[in-house]
Coordinates of N, CA and C and ligand atoms in Angstrom, one line a residue:
X1 N -56.4 9.4 80.0 CA -57.6 9.8 80.1 C -58.7 8.7 80.2
X2 N -59.9 8.8 81.0 CA -60.7 8.0 81.0 C -62.1 8.6 80.2
X3 N -62.6 7.8 79.7 CA -63.7 8.2 78.8 C -65.0 7.3 79.2
X4 N -66.0 8.0 79.4 CA -67.4 7.1 79.7 C -68.8 7.6 78.7
X5 N -69.3 6.5 78.9 CA -70.5 6.9 78.0 C -71.8 6.4 79.1
X6 N -72.9 7.3 79.1 CA -73.9 7.4 80.3 C -75.1 7.8 79.8
X7 N -76.1 7.4 80.9 CA -77.5 8.1 80.4 C -77.6 9.4 81.5
X8 N -78.1 10.4 81.0 CA -78.3 11.5 81.9 C -79.6 12.2 81.5
X9 N -80.4 12.3 82.2 CA -81.9 13.0 82.2 C -82.5 12.2 80.7
X10 N -82.3 11.0 80.7 CA -82.8 10.0 79.7 C -82.4 10.1 78.3
X11 N -81.0 10.8 78.4 CA -80.2 10.7 77.1 C -79.2 10.1 77.2
X12 N -78.4 9.5 75.8 CA -77.2 8.8 76.0 C -76.1 10.2 75.8
X13 N -75.0 10.3 76.8 CA -74.1 11.1 76.6 C -72.8 10.7 76.7
X14 N -71.6 11.4 76.3 CA -70.3 11.1 76.6 C -69.7 11.9 77.5
X15 N -68.8 11.4 78.1 CA -67.7 12.3 78.7 C -66.2 11.9 79.2
X16 N -65.6 12.8 79.9 CA -64.3 12.4 80.4 C -64.8 12.4 81.9
X17 N -63.5 11.5 82.4 CA -63.9 11.4 84.0 C -62.5 11.6 84.7
X18 N -62.6 12.8 85.8 CA -61.5 12.9 86.4 C -62.0 12.6 87.8
X19 N -61.6 11.7 88.6 CA -62.0 11.4 90.0 C -63.4 11.1 89.7
X20 N -64.3 11.7 90.4 CA -65.7 11.8 90.3 C -66.4 12.7 89.3
X21 N -65.6 13.6 89.1 CA -66.2 14.7 88.2 C -66.1 14.4 86.6
X22 N -67.4 14.5 85.9 CA -67.7 14.2 84.6 C -67.9 15.5 83.9
X23 N -66.7 15.5 82.7 CA -66.9 16.7 81.9 C -67.7 16.3 80.8
X24 N -68.8 16.7 80.4 CA -69.8 16.3 79.5 C -69.2 16.7 78.0
X25 N -69.0 15.7 77.1 CA -68.8 16.2 75.7 C -69.8 16.3 74.8
X26 N -69.8 17.0 73.5 CA -71.0 17.4 72.9 C -71.3 16.1 71.8
X27 N -70.3 15.5 71.8 CA -70.6 13.9 71.0 C -69.7 13.0 71.2
X28 N -69.8 11.6 70.5 CA -68.8 10.7 71.3 C -67.3 10.8 71.1
X29 N -66.8 10.3 72.1 CA -65.4 10.5 72.2 C -64.4 10.1 71.0
X30 N -65.2 8.9 70.3 CA -64.6 8.5 69.1 C -64.9 9.4 67.6
X31 N -65.6 10.5 67.9 CA -65.5 11.3 66.8 C -64.4 12.3 67.0
X32 N -63.7 12.7 65.9 CA -62.4 13.8 66.2 C -62.7 14.7 66.6
X33 N -63.9 15.4 66.3 CA -64.3 17.0 66.4 C -64.8 17.1 67.9
X34 N -64.9 16.2 68.7 CA -65.7 16.1 70.1 C -65.0 17.4 71.0
X35 N -66.1 18.0 71.7 CA -65.6 19.3 72.3 C -66.4 19.1 73.7
X36 N -65.9 19.7 74.8 CA -66.5 19.7 76.1 C -67.8 20.5 75.9
X37 N -69.1 20.5 76.5 CA -70.2 21.2 76.4 C -69.8 22.5 77.5
X38 N -69.3 22.3 78.2 CA -69.2 23.2 79.5 C -70.1 22.6 80.8
X39 N -70.9 21.7 80.5 CA -71.5 21.1 81.5 C -70.7 20.1 82.6
X40 N -70.6 20.1 83.8 CA -69.9 19.2 84.8 C -71.1 18.4 85.4
X41 N -70.8 17.2 85.5 CA -71.7 16.3 86.4 C -71.1 15.2 87.1
X42 N -71.6 14.6 88.2 CA -70.9 13.6 88.9 C -71.4 12.5 89.0
X43 N -70.8 11.2 89.4 CA -71.5 9.9 89.5 C -72.9 10.0 89.8
X44 N -73.2 10.7 90.8 CA -74.6 10.4 91.2 C -75.7 10.9 90.4
X45 N -75.3 12.0 89.3 CA -76.1 12.3 88.2 C -76.4 11.1 87.2
X46 N -75.7 10.3 87.0 CA -75.6 9.4 85.7 C -75.9 7.9 85.9
X47 N -76.4 7.3 84.8 CA -76.0 5.9 84.9 C -75.0 5.4 83.9
X48 N -74.0 4.7 84.1 CA -73.1 4.3 83.4 C -73.2 3.3 82.4
X49 N -73.2 3.5 81.2 CA -73.4 2.4 80.2 C -72.2 1.7 79.8
X50 N -72.1 0.7 79.0 CA -71.1 0.1 78.4 C -70.4 1.3 77.6
X51 N -68.9 1.4 77.7 CA -68.5 2.6 77.3 C -68.8 2.7 75.6
X52 N -69.2 1.9 75.0 CA -69.2 1.8 73.6 C -70.3 0.9 73.1
X53 N -71.1 1.1 71.7 CA -72.0 0.2 71.3 C -71.3 -0.1 70.3
X54 N -70.5 -1.4 70.3 CA -69.9 -1.7 69.0 C -70.5 -2.3 67.9
X55 N -70.2 -2.4 66.3 CA -70.8 -3.1 65.7 C -70.6 -4.5 66.0
X56 N -69.4 -5.0 66.3 CA -69.1 -6.1 66.8 C -68.0 -6.5 67.9
X57 N -68.1 -7.5 68.5 CA -67.0 -7.9 69.6 C -66.6 -9.3 69.0
X58 N -65.3 -9.1 68.8 CA -64.6 -10.1 68.1 C -63.6 -10.5 69.4
X59 N -63.6 -12.0 69.5 CA -63.1 -12.5 70.7 C -62.1 -13.4 70.3
X60 N -61.1 -13.6 71.1 CA -60.0 -14.4 70.9 C -60.2 -15.5 72.1
X61 N -60.3 -16.9 71.4 CA -60.3 -18.2 72.1 C -58.7 -18.6 72.4
X62 N -58.6 -19.1 73.8 CA -57.3 -19.7 74.0 C -56.1 -19.1 73.5
X63 N -56.0 -17.7 74.5 CA -54.9 -16.9 74.6 C -53.9 -16.9 75.5
X64 N -54.3 -17.9 76.7 CA -53.4 -17.9 77.6 C -52.8 -19.5 77.9
X65 N -52.0 -20.1 78.0 CA -51.5 -21.5 77.9 C -52.2 -22.1 79.0
X66 N -52.4 -21.5 80.4 CA -53.1 -22.6 81.5 C -54.5 -22.5 81.3
X67 N -55.2 -21.7 80.4 CA -56.4 -21.7 80.3 C -56.6 -22.9 79.3
X68 N -55.8 -23.1 78.4 CA -56.1 -24.2 77.2 C -55.8 -25.6 78.1
X69 N -54.6 -25.4 79.0 CA -54.5 -26.7 80.0 C -55.8 -27.0 80.6
X70 N -56.5 -26.1 81.3 CA -57.6 -26.6 81.9 C -58.8 -27.1 80.9
X71 N -58.5 -27.0 79.8 CA -59.5 -27.6 78.9 C -58.9 -28.9 78.0
X72 N -57.7 -29.1 78.2 CA -57.3 -30.3 77.7 C -56.7 -30.0 76.5
X73 N -56.6 -29.0 75.9 CA -56.4 -28.7 74.5 C -55.0 -28.3 74.3
X74 N -54.5 -27.8 73.1 CA -53.2 -27.4 72.6 C -53.2 -26.1 72.0
X75 N -51.9 -25.2 71.7 CA -52.1 -24.1 71.4 C -52.3 -24.1 69.8
X76 N -53.4 -23.4 69.5 CA -53.8 -23.2 68.0 C -52.7 -22.5 67.3
X77 N -52.7 -22.9 66.1 CA -51.6 -22.5 65.0 C -51.8 -20.9 64.5
X78 N -53.2 -20.8 64.5 CA -53.5 -19.3 64.1 C -54.3 -19.0 65.6
X79 N -54.5 -17.3 65.7 CA -55.6 -17.2 66.8 C -56.7 -17.9 66.6
X80 N -57.5 -18.1 67.5 CA -58.8 -18.6 67.3 C -60.0 -17.4 67.7
X81 N -60.7 -17.0 66.5 CA -61.3 -15.9 66.7 C -63.0 -16.2 66.6
X82 N -63.7 -15.7 67.2 CA -65.3 -15.6 67.5 C -65.7 -14.2 67.6
X83 N -67.1 -14.3 67.3 CA -67.9 -13.1 67.6 C -68.7 -13.0 68.5
X84 N -69.1 -12.3 69.4 CA -70.4 -11.9 70.1 C -71.3 -10.9 69.4
X85 N -72.6 -11.0 69.4 CA -73.3 -9.9 68.8 C -73.2 -9.0 69.7
X86 N -73.6 -7.4 69.2 CA -73.6 -6.4 70.0 C -74.6 -6.3 71.1
X87 N -75.7 -7.2 70.7 CA -77.0 -7.3 71.6 C -76.7 -8.2 72.9
X88 N -75.5 -8.7 72.8 CA -75.0 -9.2 74.0 C -74.1 -8.1 75.1
X89 N -74.1 -6.9 74.6 CA -73.2 -6.0 75.4 C -74.1 -5.5 76.5
X90 N -73.6 -5.3 77.6 CA -74.3 -4.4 78.8 C -73.2 -3.8 79.6
X91 N -73.8 -2.8 80.3 CA -72.8 -2.0 81.1 C -72.5 -2.3 82.6
X92 N -71.7 -1.7 83.4 CA -71.5 -1.9 84.7 C -72.8 -2.0 85.4
X93 N -72.8 -3.0 86.4 CA -74.0 -2.8 87.3 C -75.2 -3.3 86.6
X94 N -75.3 -3.6 85.3 CA -76.6 -4.2 84.7 C -76.7 -5.6 85.0
X95 N -77.6 -6.4 85.0 CA -77.8 -7.8 85.3 C -77.3 -8.8 84.1
X96 N -76.6 -9.7 84.5 CA -76.3 -11.1 83.4 C -77.5 -11.8 83.6
X97 N -78.4 -12.1 82.9 CA -79.4 -13.1 82.6 C -78.9 -14.4 82.2
X98 N -79.2 -15.4 83.2 CA -78.8 -16.6 82.7 C -80.0 -17.3 82.5
X99 N -79.8 -17.6 81.0 CA -80.8 -18.5 80.1 C -81.2 -19.6 80.5
X100 N -82.5 -20.1 80.6 CA -83.1 -21.2 80.9 C -82.6 -22.4 80.3
X101 N -81.9 -22.3 78.9 CA -81.3 -23.2 78.2 C -79.9 -24.0 78.5
X102 N -79.6 -23.1 79.7 CA -78.1 -23.5 80.1 C -78.2 -23.9 81.4
X103 N -77.3 -24.8 81.7 CA -77.3 -25.3 83.2 C -75.8 -24.8 83.9
X104 N -75.0 -24.2 83.0 CA -73.5 -23.8 83.5 C -73.0 -22.5 82.9
X105 N -73.5 -21.4 83.4 CA -73.0 -20.0 82.8 C -71.5 -19.4 83.6
X106 N -70.5 -19.5 83.1 CA -69.2 -19.2 83.5 C -68.8 -18.0 83.2
X107 N -67.9 -17.2 84.0 CA -67.4 -15.8 83.8 C -66.2 -16.3 83.0
X108 N -65.7 -15.2 82.3 CA -64.3 -15.2 81.8 C -63.8 -13.6 81.7
X109 N -62.8 -13.5 82.6 CA -62.2 -12.0 82.9 C -61.6 -11.7 81.7
X110 N -61.4 -10.6 80.9 CA -60.5 -10.4 79.8 C -60.3 -8.9 79.8
X111 N -59.1 -8.6 79.5 CA -58.7 -7.1 79.0 C -59.6 -7.0 77.5
X112 N -60.3 -5.8 77.5 CA -61.0 -5.6 76.1 C -60.3 -4.3 75.5
X113 N -59.9 -4.3 74.3 CA -59.6 -3.5 73.3 C -60.5 -3.0 72.6
X114 N -60.3 -1.3 72.9 CA -61.4 -0.7 71.6 C -60.7 0.1 70.6
X115 N -61.4 -0.2 69.6 CA -60.7 0.3 68.3 C -61.1 1.7 68.0
X116 N -60.3 2.5 67.6 CA -60.4 4.0 67.4 C -60.7 4.5 66.1
X117 N -60.0 3.8 65.1 CA -60.3 4.2 63.8 C -60.3 2.6 62.7
X118 N -61.1 3.2 61.4 CA -61.2 1.8 60.8 C -60.0 1.3 60.4
X119 N -59.9 -0.1 60.6 CA -58.7 -0.9 60.1 C -59.0 -1.9 59.4
X120 N -58.1 -2.0 58.3 CA -58.0 -3.3 57.5 C -56.8 -3.5 57.0
X121 N -56.6 -4.7 57.0 CA -54.9 -5.0 56.7 C -54.0 -4.3 57.3
X122 N -53.9 -4.3 58.7 CA -53.1 -3.3 59.4 C -51.9 -4.5 59.6
X123 N -50.8 -3.9 59.5 CA -49.6 -4.7 60.0 C -49.3 -4.5 61.4
X124 N -48.7 -5.3 62.2 CA -48.3 -5.4 63.6 C -47.9 -4.1 64.2
X125 N -46.9 -3.4 63.3 CA -46.0 -2.4 63.6 C -47.1 -1.1 63.8
X126 N -48.3 -1.3 63.1 CA -49.0 0.2 63.1 C -50.5 -0.1 64.1
X127 N -50.4 -1.2 64.7 CA -51.6 -1.6 65.2 C -52.1 -0.6 66.6
X128 N -51.2 -0.2 67.1 CA -51.2 0.6 68.4 C -51.9 2.2 67.5
X129 N -51.6 2.4 66.4 CA -52.4 3.5 65.6 C -54.0 3.5 65.8
X130 N -54.4 2.2 65.7 CA -56.0 2.0 65.7 C -56.4 1.4 66.8
X131 N -55.7 1.5 68.0 CA -56.5 1.5 69.4 C -56.9 2.6 69.9
X132 N -58.2 2.7 70.4 CA -58.2 3.9 71.2 C -58.2 3.8 72.6
X133 N -58.5 2.6 73.0 CA -57.9 2.4 74.5 C -58.6 1.2 75.1
X134 N -58.6 0.9 76.4 CA -58.8 -0.3 77.0 C -59.9 0.0 78.0
X135 N -60.7 -1.4 78.2 CA -61.7 -1.4 79.2 C -61.8 -3.0 79.9
X136 N -62.7 -3.3 80.8 CA -62.7 -4.6 81.2 C -63.8 -5.2 80.4
X137 N -63.8 -6.5 80.2 CA -64.7 -7.4 79.6 C -65.1 -8.7 80.2
X138 N -66.3 -9.2 80.5 CA -66.6 -10.5 80.8 C -67.1 -11.2 79.5
X139 N -66.3 -12.5 79.2 CA -67.0 -13.2 77.7 C -67.8 -14.3 78.6
X140 N -69.0 -13.7 79.1 CA -69.8 -14.6 79.8 C -70.1 -15.9 78.6
X141 N -70.0 -17.2 79.2 CA -70.1 -18.3 78.3 C -71.0 -19.3 78.8
X142 N -71.9 -19.8 78.1 CA -73.0 -21.0 78.8 C -72.2 -22.4 78.2
X143 N -71.5 -22.8 79.1 CA -70.3 -23.8 79.0 C -70.9 -25.1 78.4
X144 N -72.0 -25.3 79.0 CA -72.7 -26.8 78.5 C -73.1 -26.5 77.2
X145 N -73.5 -25.4 76.7 CA -73.9 -25.2 75.3 C -72.7 -25.0 74.0
X146 N -71.8 -24.5 74.8 CA -70.5 -24.3 74.2 C -70.2 -25.9 73.8
X147 N -70.0 -26.6 74.7 CA -69.4 -27.8 74.5 C -70.7 -29.1 73.6
X148 N -71.8 -28.6 73.7 CA -72.8 -29.6 73.0 C -73.0 -29.0 71.6
X149 N -72.6 -27.8 71.3 CA -72.8 -27.3 69.9 C -71.5 -27.7 69.1
X150 N -70.8 -27.6 69.5 CA -69.3 -27.7 68.9 C -69.0 -26.7 68.2
X151 N -69.7 -25.4 68.3 CA -69.5 -24.0 68.1 C -70.0 -23.2 68.8
X152 N -69.5 -22.0 69.1 CA -69.7 -21.0 70.0 C -70.9 -20.0 70.0
X153 N -71.6 -19.9 69.0 CA -72.5 -18.7 68.6 C -73.4 -18.8 69.7
X154 N -74.1 -19.9 70.1 CA -75.3 -19.8 71.4 C -74.6 -19.6 72.3
X155 N -73.4 -20.5 72.6 CA -73.1 -20.3 74.0 C -72.3 -19.1 74.5
X156 N -71.9 -18.1 73.3 CA -71.3 -17.0 73.9 C -72.3 -15.9 73.5
X157 N -73.5 -16.1 72.8 CA -74.3 -15.0 72.2 C -75.3 -14.6 72.9
X158 N -75.8 -15.1 74.1 CA -76.9 -14.7 74.7 C -77.1 -13.3 74.9
X159 N -78.0 -12.6 74.9 CA -78.3 -11.1 75.4 C -77.5 -11.1 76.8
X160 N -76.9 -10.1 77.2 CA -76.5 -9.8 78.6 C -75.0 -10.3 78.6
X161 N -74.5 -11.3 77.7 CA -73.3 -12.0 78.0 C -72.1 -11.3 77.8
X162 N -71.9 -10.1 77.4 CA -70.7 -9.2 77.4 C -71.0 -8.0 78.2
X163 N -70.6 -8.0 79.6 CA -70.4 -6.8 80.0 C -69.3 -6.3 79.8
X164 N -69.1 -4.7 79.7 CA -68.0 -4.1 79.3 C -68.1 -3.0 80.2
X165 N -66.9 -2.3 80.5 CA -66.7 -1.3 81.5 C -65.8 -1.3 82.3
X166 N -65.8 -0.2 83.4 CA -66.8 0.9 83.4 C -66.5 1.9 82.4
X167 N -65.2 2.0 82.0 CA -64.9 3.1 81.4 C -63.7 2.9 80.4
X168 N -63.3 3.6 79.6 CA -62.2 3.4 78.6 C -60.8 4.1 79.3
X169 N -59.7 3.2 79.3 CA -58.7 4.1 79.6 C -57.7 4.0 78.5
X170 N -57.3 5.4 78.0 CA -56.4 5.6 76.9 C -54.8 5.2 76.9
X171 N -54.2 6.1 78.1 CA -53.1 6.0 78.3 C -52.4 5.0 79.0
X172 N -52.4 3.8 78.4 CA -52.2 2.4 79.1 C -51.2 1.7 78.4
X173 N -50.0 1.0 78.9 CA -49.3 0.0 78.2 C -50.3 -1.6 78.6
X174 N -50.6 -2.0 77.6 CA -51.3 -3.1 77.9 C -50.6 -4.4 78.0
X175 N -49.5 -4.5 78.0 CA -48.8 -5.9 77.9 C -48.3 -6.3 79.3
X176 N -48.7 -5.6 80.5 CA -48.3 -6.0 81.8 C -49.3 -5.7 82.6
X177 N -50.7 -6.3 82.4 CA -51.9 -6.0 83.3 C -52.2 -7.1 84.1
X178 N -52.3 -7.1 85.4 CA -53.0 -8.0 86.1 C -54.6 -8.0 85.7
X179 N -55.0 -9.2 85.4 CA -56.4 -9.4 85.1 C -57.1 -10.6 86.2
X180 N -58.1 -10.1 86.8 CA -58.9 -11.0 87.9 C -60.4 -10.9 87.5
X181 N -60.7 -12.1 88.2 CA -62.2 -12.4 88.1 C -62.4 -12.7 89.8
X182 N -63.4 -11.8 90.2 CA -63.9 -12.0 91.6 C -65.3 -12.6 91.7
X183 N -65.4 -13.7 92.3 CA -66.8 -14.1 92.4 C -67.4 -14.0 93.6
X184 N -68.3 -13.2 94.3 CA -68.9 -13.2 95.6 C -67.7 -12.8 96.5
X185 N -66.6 -11.8 96.1 CA -65.5 -11.6 97.0 C -64.3 -12.6 97.0
X186 N -64.6 -13.8 96.1 CA -63.3 -14.9 96.0 C -62.9 -14.8 94.9
X187 N -61.4 -14.6 95.0 CA -60.7 -14.5 93.6 C -60.8 -15.7 92.9
X188 N -61.1 -15.8 92.0 CA -61.1 -17.0 91.1 C -60.3 -17.0 90.0
X189 N -60.0 -16.0 89.1 CA -59.0 -15.9 88.1 C -58.1 -14.7 88.5
X190 N -56.7 -15.1 88.4 CA -55.8 -14.1 88.6 C -54.5 -14.3 87.8
X191 N -54.4 -13.3 86.6 CA -53.3 -13.9 85.8 C -52.7 -12.4 85.3
X192 N -52.0 -12.2 84.2 CA -51.5 -11.0 83.6 C -51.2 -11.2 82.3
X193 N -51.6 -9.8 81.6 CA -51.5 -10.0 80.1 C -50.0 -10.5 79.4
X194 N -49.0 -10.3 80.4 CA -47.7 -10.8 79.7 C -47.9 -12.2 79.5
X195 N -48.8 -13.0 79.9 CA -48.9 -14.2 79.6 C -49.4 -14.8 78.2
X196 N -50.1 -13.5 77.4 CA -50.6 -13.8 76.2 C -50.0 -14.4 75.2
X197 N -50.4 -15.6 74.7 CA -50.0 -16.3 73.6 C -49.7 -15.7 72.3
X198 N -50.6 -14.7 72.0 CA -50.7 -13.6 70.8 C -50.7 -12.2 71.5
X199 N -49.7 -11.5 71.2 CA -49.9 -10.2 71.8 C -51.0 -9.2 71.1
X200 N -51.3 -8.0 71.6 CA -52.5 -7.3 71.2 C -52.1 -6.9 69.6
X201 N -50.9 -6.5 69.4 CA -50.4 -5.9 68.1 C -50.8 -7.0 67.0
X202 N -50.4 -8.3 67.3 CA -50.9 -9.6 66.5 C -52.2 -9.7 66.2
X203 N -52.9 -9.7 67.3 CA -54.5 -9.9 67.2 C -55.1 -8.6 66.4
X204 N -55.0 -7.6 66.4 CA -55.3 -6.5 65.8 C -54.9 -6.8 64.1
X205 N -53.7 -7.0 64.0 CA -53.2 -7.2 62.7 C -53.9 -8.3 61.9
X206 N -54.3 -9.6 62.7 CA -54.5 -10.7 62.2 C -56.2 -10.5 62.1
X207 N -56.9 -10.0 63.1 CA -58.3 -9.6 62.7 C -58.4 -8.8 61.5
X208 N -57.7 -7.7 61.4 CA -57.9 -6.7 60.3 C -57.8 -7.2 59.1
X209 N -57.1 -8.4 58.9 CA -56.8 -9.4 57.5 C -58.2 -10.2 57.4
X210 N -59.0 -10.2 58.5 CA -60.1 -11.0 58.1 C -61.3 -10.2 57.9
X211 N -61.5 -9.3 58.7 CA -62.7 -8.4 58.6 C -62.4 -6.8 59.0
X212 N -63.0 -5.9 58.3 CA -62.8 -4.4 59.0 C -63.0 -4.2 60.0
X213 N -62.3 -3.6 60.9 CA -62.5 -3.3 62.4 C -63.1 -1.8 62.6
X214 N -64.3 -1.4 62.9 CA -64.6 -0.2 63.0 C -64.6 0.6 64.2
X215 N -64.5 1.7 64.3 CA -64.6 2.6 65.5 C -65.5 2.1 66.5
X216 N -65.0 1.7 67.6 CA -65.9 1.3 68.6 C -66.1 -0.2 68.6
X217 N -65.5 -0.9 67.7 CA -65.4 -2.1 67.9 C -64.5 -2.6 69.2
X218 N -64.8 -4.0 69.6 CA -64.1 -4.2 70.7 C -63.6 -5.6 70.5
X219 N -62.3 -6.0 71.0 CA -61.7 -7.0 70.8 C -61.2 -7.5 72.4
X220 N -62.0 -8.8 72.6 CA -61.9 -9.3 73.7 C -60.6 -10.3 73.7
X221 N -59.7 -10.2 74.8 CA -58.3 -10.7 74.3 C -58.2 -12.1 74.8
X222 N -59.0 -12.7 75.5 CA -59.2 -14.2 75.9 C -59.0 -14.1 77.3
X223 N -59.3 -15.2 78.1 CA -59.2 -15.3 79.3 C -58.3 -16.2 80.0
X224 N -57.8 -16.0 81.2 CA -56.8 -17.0 81.7 C -57.5 -18.3 82.4
X225 N -56.8 -18.9 83.0 CA -57.2 -20.2 83.8 C -58.0 -19.7 85.0
X226 N -59.1 -20.5 85.4 CA -60.0 -20.4 86.6 C -61.2 -19.9 86.5
X227 N -61.8 -20.3 85.2 CA -63.1 -19.9 85.0 C -64.0 -20.7 85.6
X228 N -65.3 -20.4 86.1 CA -66.0 -20.9 87.1 C -67.4 -20.8 86.8
X229 N -68.4 -21.4 87.3 CA -69.8 -21.2 87.0 C -70.1 -20.0 88.2
X230 N -71.4 -19.4 87.6 CA -71.9 -18.4 88.6 C -73.7 -18.8 88.7
X231 N -74.2 -18.3 89.6 CA -75.7 -18.5 89.9 C -76.3 -17.5 90.1
X232 N -77.5 -17.6 90.1 CA -78.6 -16.3 90.3 C -78.3 -15.6 91.7
X233 N -78.1 -14.5 91.8 CA -77.7 -13.7 92.9 C -76.2 -13.6 93.2
X234 N -75.4 -14.1 92.5 CA -73.9 -14.0 92.5 C -73.6 -12.9 91.9
X235 N -72.4 -12.1 92.7 CA -71.5 -11.1 92.0 C -70.3 -11.1 91.6
X236 N -70.1 -10.8 90.5 CA -69.1 -10.9 89.3 C -68.3 -9.6 89.4
X237 N -66.8 -9.8 89.7 CA -66.0 -8.6 89.4 C -65.0 -8.7 88.5
X238 N -64.7 -8.2 87.3 CA -63.4 -8.3 86.4 C -63.0 -7.0 86.9
X239 N -61.6 -7.5 87.4 CA -60.6 -6.2 87.5 C -59.6 -6.6 86.6
X240 N -59.3 -5.2 85.9 CA -58.0 -5.0 85.1 C -57.2 -3.6 85.6
X241 N -55.9 -4.3 86.1 CA -54.9 -3.3 86.8 C -54.8 -1.9 85.6
X242 N -55.1 -0.9 86.3 CA -54.7 0.5 85.5 C -56.1 0.8 84.9
X243 N -57.2 -0.1 85.0 CA -58.5 0.2 84.4 C -59.5 0.6 85.5
X244 N -59.7 -0.6 86.2 CA -60.7 -0.4 87.3 C -61.5 -1.8 87.5
X245 N -62.8 -1.7 87.9 CA -63.7 -2.8 88.0 C -64.8 -2.8 87.5
X246 N -65.2 -3.9 86.7 CA -66.2 -4.1 86.1 C -67.3 -5.1 87.2
X247 N -68.3 -4.6 87.4 CA -69.3 -5.2 88.5 C -70.6 -5.6 87.8
X248 N -71.0 -7.1 88.0 CA -72.4 -7.2 87.6 C -73.1 -8.3 88.5
X249 N -74.3 -8.2 88.3 CA -74.9 -9.3 89.2 C -75.6 -10.6 88.0
X250 N -75.8 -11.8 88.8 CA -76.3 -12.6 88.0 C -77.9 -12.8 88.3
X251 N -78.6 -13.2 87.4 CA -80.0 -13.5 87.4 C -80.6 -14.6 86.7
Ligands
MG1 MG1 -63.1 -15.6 76.5

């Protein structure tokens, strides 16, 4: 099933997607009791938003060996986690604003995991029970500021630095998905989630032992090798197999 969040006639609404047919729901798909309203829309009637408005986006640094190699590091003992504020989240087709403070804004194509129910101290074998579905994410990074600061809050946290979407897919095996970044039509990143150093079940379990994950929270699972800078006017597309394409422009 595909789930979307969108604006229709000035209001934020939720729906399921079948081809271009949108079945409007009476409330968020993250709420148990949601029902179809009977209203049917198509893509041209709506503006897609990020499919969730998370309380936090928890990101994994260094989850692909070849991405670690391109920065000259070694595999961390524990997963490296950091947070992007929810004010960084934007939807498909929204503009990524390159901040004046930075001279190098990179794309990072990532599989995004959407949490479906409150998760605290979850074991790895129960992790899938807490996952609602998957979408595409771009962990946009001001690389020069990430290096300069020695920690990542500023470099990863600017407004518009977390494009998510275009929709959530629920029935998907996340362990063997191609992940790609395409900049102005040229493939820059191309890998597969089977190269993860830490599988998704481990990530959910590990993070849930640090902080409570709430419904709608997002885990960005790390980026493969091939990150590269973007400039104003560029179009960046994150593709995840079985999900679709998340398209944004830089300004
Ligand atoms: Mg990343």
